[in-house]
PDB file of C-alpha atoms in Angstrom:
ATOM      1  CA  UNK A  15     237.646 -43.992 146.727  1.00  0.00           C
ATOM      2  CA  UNK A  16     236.941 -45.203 150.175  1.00  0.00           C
ATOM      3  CA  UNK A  17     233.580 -44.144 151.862  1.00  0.00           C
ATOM      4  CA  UNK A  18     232.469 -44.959 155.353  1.00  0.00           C
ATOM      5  CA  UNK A  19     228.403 -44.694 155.528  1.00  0.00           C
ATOM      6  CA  UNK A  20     226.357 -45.234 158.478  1.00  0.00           C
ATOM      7  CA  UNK A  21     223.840 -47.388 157.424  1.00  0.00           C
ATOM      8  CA  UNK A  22     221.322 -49.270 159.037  1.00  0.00           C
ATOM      9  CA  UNK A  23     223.285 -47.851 162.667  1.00  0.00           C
ATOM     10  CA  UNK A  24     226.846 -49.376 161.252  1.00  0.00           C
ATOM     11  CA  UNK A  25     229.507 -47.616 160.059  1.00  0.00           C
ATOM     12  CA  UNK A  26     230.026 -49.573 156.883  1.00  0.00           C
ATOM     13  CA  UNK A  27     233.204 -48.626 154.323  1.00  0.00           C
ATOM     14  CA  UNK A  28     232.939 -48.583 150.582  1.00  0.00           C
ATOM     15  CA  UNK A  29     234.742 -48.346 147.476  1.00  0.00           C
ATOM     16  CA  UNK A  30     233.037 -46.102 145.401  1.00  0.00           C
ATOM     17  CA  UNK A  31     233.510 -43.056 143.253  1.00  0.00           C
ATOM     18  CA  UNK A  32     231.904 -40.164 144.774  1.00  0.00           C
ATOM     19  CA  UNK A  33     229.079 -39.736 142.010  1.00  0.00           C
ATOM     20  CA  UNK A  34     227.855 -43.221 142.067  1.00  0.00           C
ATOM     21  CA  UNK A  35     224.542 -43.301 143.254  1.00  0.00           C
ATOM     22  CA  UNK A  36     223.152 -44.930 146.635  1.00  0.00           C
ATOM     23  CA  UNK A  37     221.202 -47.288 145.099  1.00  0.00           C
ATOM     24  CA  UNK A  38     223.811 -49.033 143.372  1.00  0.00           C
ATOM     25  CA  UNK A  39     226.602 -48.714 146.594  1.00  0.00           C
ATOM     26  CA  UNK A  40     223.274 -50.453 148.670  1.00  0.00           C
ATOM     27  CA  UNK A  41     222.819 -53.508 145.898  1.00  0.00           C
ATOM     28  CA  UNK A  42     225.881 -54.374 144.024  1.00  0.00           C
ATOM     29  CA  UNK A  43     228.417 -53.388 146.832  1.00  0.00           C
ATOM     30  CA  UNK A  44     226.735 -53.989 150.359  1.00  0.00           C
ATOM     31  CA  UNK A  45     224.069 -56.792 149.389  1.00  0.00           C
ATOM     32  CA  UNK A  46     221.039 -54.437 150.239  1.00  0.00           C
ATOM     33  CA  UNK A  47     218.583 -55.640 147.470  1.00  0.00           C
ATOM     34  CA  UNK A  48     215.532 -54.623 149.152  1.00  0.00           C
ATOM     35  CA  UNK A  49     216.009 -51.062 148.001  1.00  0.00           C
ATOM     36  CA  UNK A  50     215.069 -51.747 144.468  1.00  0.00           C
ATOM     37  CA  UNK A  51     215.912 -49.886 140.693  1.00  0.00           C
ATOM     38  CA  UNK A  52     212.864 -48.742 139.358  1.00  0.00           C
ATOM     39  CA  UNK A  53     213.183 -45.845 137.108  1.00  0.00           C
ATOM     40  CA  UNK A  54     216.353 -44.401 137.805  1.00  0.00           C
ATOM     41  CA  UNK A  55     214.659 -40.691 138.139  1.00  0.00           C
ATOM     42  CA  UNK A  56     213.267 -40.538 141.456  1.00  0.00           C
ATOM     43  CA  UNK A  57     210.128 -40.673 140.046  1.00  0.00           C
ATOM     44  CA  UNK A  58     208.584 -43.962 141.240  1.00  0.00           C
ATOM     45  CA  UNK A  59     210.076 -44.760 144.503  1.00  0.00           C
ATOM     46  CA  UNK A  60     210.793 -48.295 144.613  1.00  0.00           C
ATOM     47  CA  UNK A  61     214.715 -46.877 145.683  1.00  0.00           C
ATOM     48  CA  UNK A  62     213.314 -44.772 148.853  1.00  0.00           C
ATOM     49  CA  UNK A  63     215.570 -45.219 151.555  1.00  0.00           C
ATOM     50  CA  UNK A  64     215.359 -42.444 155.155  1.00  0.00           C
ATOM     51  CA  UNK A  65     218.687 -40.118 155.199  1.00  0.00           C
ATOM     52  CA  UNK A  66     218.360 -38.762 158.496  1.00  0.00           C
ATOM     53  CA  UNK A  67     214.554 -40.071 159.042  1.00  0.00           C
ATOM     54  CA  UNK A  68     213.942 -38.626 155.813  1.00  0.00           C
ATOM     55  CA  UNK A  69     212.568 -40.443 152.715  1.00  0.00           C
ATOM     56  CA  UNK A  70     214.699 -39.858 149.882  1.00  0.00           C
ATOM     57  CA  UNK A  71     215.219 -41.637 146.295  1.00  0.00           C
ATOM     58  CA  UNK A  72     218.461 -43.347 146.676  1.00  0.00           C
ATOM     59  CA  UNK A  73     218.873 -43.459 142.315  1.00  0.00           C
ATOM     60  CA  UNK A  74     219.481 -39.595 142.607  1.00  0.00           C
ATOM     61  CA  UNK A  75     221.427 -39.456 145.402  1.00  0.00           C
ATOM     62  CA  UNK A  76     225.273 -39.740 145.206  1.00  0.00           C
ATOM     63  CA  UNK A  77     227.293 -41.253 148.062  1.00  0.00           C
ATOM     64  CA  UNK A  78     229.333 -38.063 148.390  1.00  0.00           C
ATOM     65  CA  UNK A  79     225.780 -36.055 148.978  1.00  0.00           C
ATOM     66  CA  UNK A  80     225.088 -38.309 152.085  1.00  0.00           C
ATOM     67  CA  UNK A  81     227.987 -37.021 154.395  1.00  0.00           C
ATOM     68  CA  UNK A  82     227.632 -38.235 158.005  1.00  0.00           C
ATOM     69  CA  UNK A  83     223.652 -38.932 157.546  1.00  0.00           C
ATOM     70  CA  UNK A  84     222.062 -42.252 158.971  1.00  0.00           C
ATOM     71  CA  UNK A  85     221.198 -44.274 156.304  1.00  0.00           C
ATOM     72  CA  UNK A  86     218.550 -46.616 156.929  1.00  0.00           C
ATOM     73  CA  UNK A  87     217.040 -49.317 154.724  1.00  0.00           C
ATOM     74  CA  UNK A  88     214.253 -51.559 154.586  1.00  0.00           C
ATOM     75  CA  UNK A  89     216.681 -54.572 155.790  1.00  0.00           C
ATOM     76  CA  UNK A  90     217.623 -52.011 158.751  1.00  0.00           C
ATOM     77  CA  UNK A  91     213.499 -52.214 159.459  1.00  0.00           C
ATOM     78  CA  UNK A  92     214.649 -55.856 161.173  1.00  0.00           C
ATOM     79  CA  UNK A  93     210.819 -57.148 159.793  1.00  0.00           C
ATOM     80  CA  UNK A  94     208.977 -56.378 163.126  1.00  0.00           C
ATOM     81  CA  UNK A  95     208.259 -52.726 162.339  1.00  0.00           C
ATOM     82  CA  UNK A  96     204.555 -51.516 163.149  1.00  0.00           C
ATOM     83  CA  UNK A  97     204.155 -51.058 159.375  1.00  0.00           C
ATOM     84  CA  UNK A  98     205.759 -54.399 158.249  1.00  0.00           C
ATOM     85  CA  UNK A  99     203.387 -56.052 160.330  1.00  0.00           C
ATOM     86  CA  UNK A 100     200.297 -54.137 159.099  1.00  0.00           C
ATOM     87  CA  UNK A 101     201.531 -54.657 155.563  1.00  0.00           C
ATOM     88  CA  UNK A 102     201.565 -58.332 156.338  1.00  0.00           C
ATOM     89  CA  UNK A 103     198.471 -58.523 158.085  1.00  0.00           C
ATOM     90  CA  UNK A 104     196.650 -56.230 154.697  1.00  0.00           C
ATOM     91  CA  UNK A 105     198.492 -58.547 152.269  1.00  0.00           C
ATOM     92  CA  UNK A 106     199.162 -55.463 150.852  1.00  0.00           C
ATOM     93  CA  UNK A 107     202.284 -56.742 148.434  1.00  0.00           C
ATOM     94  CA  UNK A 108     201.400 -58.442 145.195  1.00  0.00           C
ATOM     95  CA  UNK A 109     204.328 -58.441 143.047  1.00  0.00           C
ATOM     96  CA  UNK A 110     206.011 -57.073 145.784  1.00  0.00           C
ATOM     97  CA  UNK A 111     208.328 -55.003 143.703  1.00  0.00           C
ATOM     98  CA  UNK A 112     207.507 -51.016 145.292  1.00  0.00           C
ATOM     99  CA  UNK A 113     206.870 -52.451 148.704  1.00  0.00           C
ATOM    100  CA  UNK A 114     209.995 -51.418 150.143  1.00  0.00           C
ATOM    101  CA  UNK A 115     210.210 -48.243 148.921  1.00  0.00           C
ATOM    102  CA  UNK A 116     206.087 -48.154 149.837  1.00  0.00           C
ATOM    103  CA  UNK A 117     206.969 -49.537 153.793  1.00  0.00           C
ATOM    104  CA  UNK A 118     209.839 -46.745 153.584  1.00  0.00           C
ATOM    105  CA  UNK A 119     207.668 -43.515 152.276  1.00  0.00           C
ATOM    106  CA  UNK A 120     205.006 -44.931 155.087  1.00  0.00           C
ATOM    107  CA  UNK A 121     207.358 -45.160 157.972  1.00  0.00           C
ATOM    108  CA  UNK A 122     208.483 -41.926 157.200  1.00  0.00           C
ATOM    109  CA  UNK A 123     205.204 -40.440 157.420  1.00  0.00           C
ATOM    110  CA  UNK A 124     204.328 -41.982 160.740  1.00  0.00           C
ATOM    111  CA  UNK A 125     207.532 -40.997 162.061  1.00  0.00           C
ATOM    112  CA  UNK A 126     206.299 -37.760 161.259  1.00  0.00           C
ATOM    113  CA  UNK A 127     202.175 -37.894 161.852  1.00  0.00           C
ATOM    114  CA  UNK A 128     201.467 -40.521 164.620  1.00  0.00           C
ATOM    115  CA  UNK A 129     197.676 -40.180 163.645  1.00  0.00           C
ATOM    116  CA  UNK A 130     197.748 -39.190 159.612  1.00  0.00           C
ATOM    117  CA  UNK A 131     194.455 -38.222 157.338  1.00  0.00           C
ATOM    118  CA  UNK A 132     193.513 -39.584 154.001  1.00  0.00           C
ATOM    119  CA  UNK A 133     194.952 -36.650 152.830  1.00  0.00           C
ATOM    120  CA  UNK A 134     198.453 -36.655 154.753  1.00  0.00           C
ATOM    121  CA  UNK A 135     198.554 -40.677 153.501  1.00  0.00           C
ATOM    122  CA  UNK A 136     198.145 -39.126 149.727  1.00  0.00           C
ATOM    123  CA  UNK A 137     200.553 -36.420 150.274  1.00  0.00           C
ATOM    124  CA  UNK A 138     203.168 -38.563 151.774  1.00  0.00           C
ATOM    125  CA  UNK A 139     202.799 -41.677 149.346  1.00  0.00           C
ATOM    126  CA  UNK A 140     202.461 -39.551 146.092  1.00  0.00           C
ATOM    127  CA  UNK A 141     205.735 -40.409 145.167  1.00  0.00           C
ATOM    128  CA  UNK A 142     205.391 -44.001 144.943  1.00  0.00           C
ATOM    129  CA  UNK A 143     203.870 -45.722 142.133  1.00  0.00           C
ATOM    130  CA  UNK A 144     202.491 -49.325 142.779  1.00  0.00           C
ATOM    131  CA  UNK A 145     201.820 -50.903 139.926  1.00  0.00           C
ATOM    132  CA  UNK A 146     199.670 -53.236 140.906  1.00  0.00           C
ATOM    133  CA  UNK A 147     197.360 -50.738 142.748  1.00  0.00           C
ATOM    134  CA  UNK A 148     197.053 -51.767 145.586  1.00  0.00           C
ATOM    135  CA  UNK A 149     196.643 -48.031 146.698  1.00  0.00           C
ATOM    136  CA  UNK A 150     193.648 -48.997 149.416  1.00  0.00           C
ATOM    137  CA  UNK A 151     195.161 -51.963 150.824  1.00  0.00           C
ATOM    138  CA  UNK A 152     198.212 -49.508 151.506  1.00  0.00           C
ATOM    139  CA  UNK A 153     196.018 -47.154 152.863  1.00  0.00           C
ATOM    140  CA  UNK A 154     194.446 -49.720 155.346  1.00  0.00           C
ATOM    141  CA  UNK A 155     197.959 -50.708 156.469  1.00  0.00           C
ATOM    142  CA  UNK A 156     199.261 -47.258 156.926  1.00  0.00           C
ATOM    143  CA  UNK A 157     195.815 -46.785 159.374  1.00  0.00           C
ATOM    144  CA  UNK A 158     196.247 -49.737 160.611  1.00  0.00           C
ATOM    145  CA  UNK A 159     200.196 -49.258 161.825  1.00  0.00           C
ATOM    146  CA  UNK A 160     198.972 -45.596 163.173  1.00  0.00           C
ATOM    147  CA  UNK A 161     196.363 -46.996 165.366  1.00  0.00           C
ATOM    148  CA  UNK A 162     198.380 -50.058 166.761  1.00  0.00           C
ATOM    149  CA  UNK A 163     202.133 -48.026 166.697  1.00  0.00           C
ATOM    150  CA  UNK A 164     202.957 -51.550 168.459  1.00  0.00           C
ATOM    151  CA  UNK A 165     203.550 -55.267 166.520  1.00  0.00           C
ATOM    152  CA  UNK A 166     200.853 -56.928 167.522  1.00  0.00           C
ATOM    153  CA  UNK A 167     200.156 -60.861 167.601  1.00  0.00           C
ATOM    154  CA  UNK A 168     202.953 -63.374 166.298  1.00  0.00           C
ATOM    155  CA  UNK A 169     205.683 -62.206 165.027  1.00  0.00           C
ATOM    156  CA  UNK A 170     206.194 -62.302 161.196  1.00  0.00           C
ATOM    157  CA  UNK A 171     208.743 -63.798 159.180  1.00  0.00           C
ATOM    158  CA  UNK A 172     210.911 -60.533 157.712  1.00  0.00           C
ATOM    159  CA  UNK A 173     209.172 -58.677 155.137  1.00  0.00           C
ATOM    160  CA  UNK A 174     211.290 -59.219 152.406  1.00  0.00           C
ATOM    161  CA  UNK A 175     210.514 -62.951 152.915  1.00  0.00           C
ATOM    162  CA  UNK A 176     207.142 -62.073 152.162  1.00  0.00           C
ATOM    163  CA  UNK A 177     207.426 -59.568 149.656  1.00  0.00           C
ATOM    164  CA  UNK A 178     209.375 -62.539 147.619  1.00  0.00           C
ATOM    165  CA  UNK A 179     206.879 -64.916 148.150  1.00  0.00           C
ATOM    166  CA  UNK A 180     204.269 -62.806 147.180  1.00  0.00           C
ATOM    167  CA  UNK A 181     205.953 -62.225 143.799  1.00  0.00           C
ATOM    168  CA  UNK A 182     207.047 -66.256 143.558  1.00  0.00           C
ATOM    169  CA  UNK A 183     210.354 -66.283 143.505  1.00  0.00           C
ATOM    170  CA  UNK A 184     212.765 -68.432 144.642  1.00  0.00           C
ATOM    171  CA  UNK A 185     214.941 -65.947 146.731  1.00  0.00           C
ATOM    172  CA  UNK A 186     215.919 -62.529 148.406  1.00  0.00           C
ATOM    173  CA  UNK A 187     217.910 -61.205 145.132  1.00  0.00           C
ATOM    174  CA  UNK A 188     215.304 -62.075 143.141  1.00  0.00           C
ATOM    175  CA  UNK A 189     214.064 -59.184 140.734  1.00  0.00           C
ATOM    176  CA  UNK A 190     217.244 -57.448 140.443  1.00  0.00           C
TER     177      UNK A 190
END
């Protein structure tokens, strides 16, 4: 069945049976592997992607629950984001594996609370499990992007770059 989605501000078409999750319409049909399978029960959030400026887990979600909602990914984050940068400037990523669906949970929240406490940052990133822990480093980034709200400095190479160099591999589909 044929699908248009708005995603990342373009209407994009899709072949796709209405139940197949949003996840799996982002990777294997549009090339969107930042957005990445972790447990398949929106219980990790390594899939969040915004619907509408929301967070949401994009495993659970079919394509037919999405309707006319803007879609927006971490490739549709274009790398300069307040957060990217912070994230870059924290090394937050390790394996890199959560990050996107970290950066997306945290951009959310900001979008929300310019200015967020300890406890708002808990609240909003509860949801996402990074295995690595790097829980405080997050934390410091998410403070960070609050009090700058602007890139600052040079501008950084796209996040995803750096997320797959942080986890040593060789390129952008990497970890699929």
């Amino acid at each position: 069945m044929a699908v248009t989605l708005d995603i990342n501000g373009k209407p994009t078409s899709v072949q796709a049976a209405p139940e197949t999750p949003l996840l799996w319409v982002l990777r294997d049909e549009l090339g969107l592997t930042g957005t990445k399978f972790g447990c398949g029960m929106a219980q990790c959030g390594a899939c969040t992607v915004h619907l509408d400026g929301q967070p949401i887990r994009s495993c659970v979600t079919p394509i037919e629950a999405v309707g006319t909602a803007k879609i927006t990914t971490i490739e549709g984050l274009g790398g300069q984001h307040p957060v990217q940068q912070a994230w870059v400037r924290h090394d937050v990523p390790q394996c890199g594996y959560c990050q996107s669906g970290q950066i997306m949970s945290a951009c959310a929240l900001l979008a929300q609370k310019a200015k967020p406490s300890d406890e708002d940052i808990d609240s909003a990133m509860a949801g996402n499990i990074c295995r690595c822990g790097a829980y405080q480093r997050i934390r410091a980034a998410i403070k960070d992007a609050a009090d700058t709200g602007q890139p600052q400095g040079q501008p950084h190479a796209d996040i995803d770059e750096a997320i797959v160099a942080a986890s040593g591999a060789t390129h952008r589909g990497a970890g699929r």
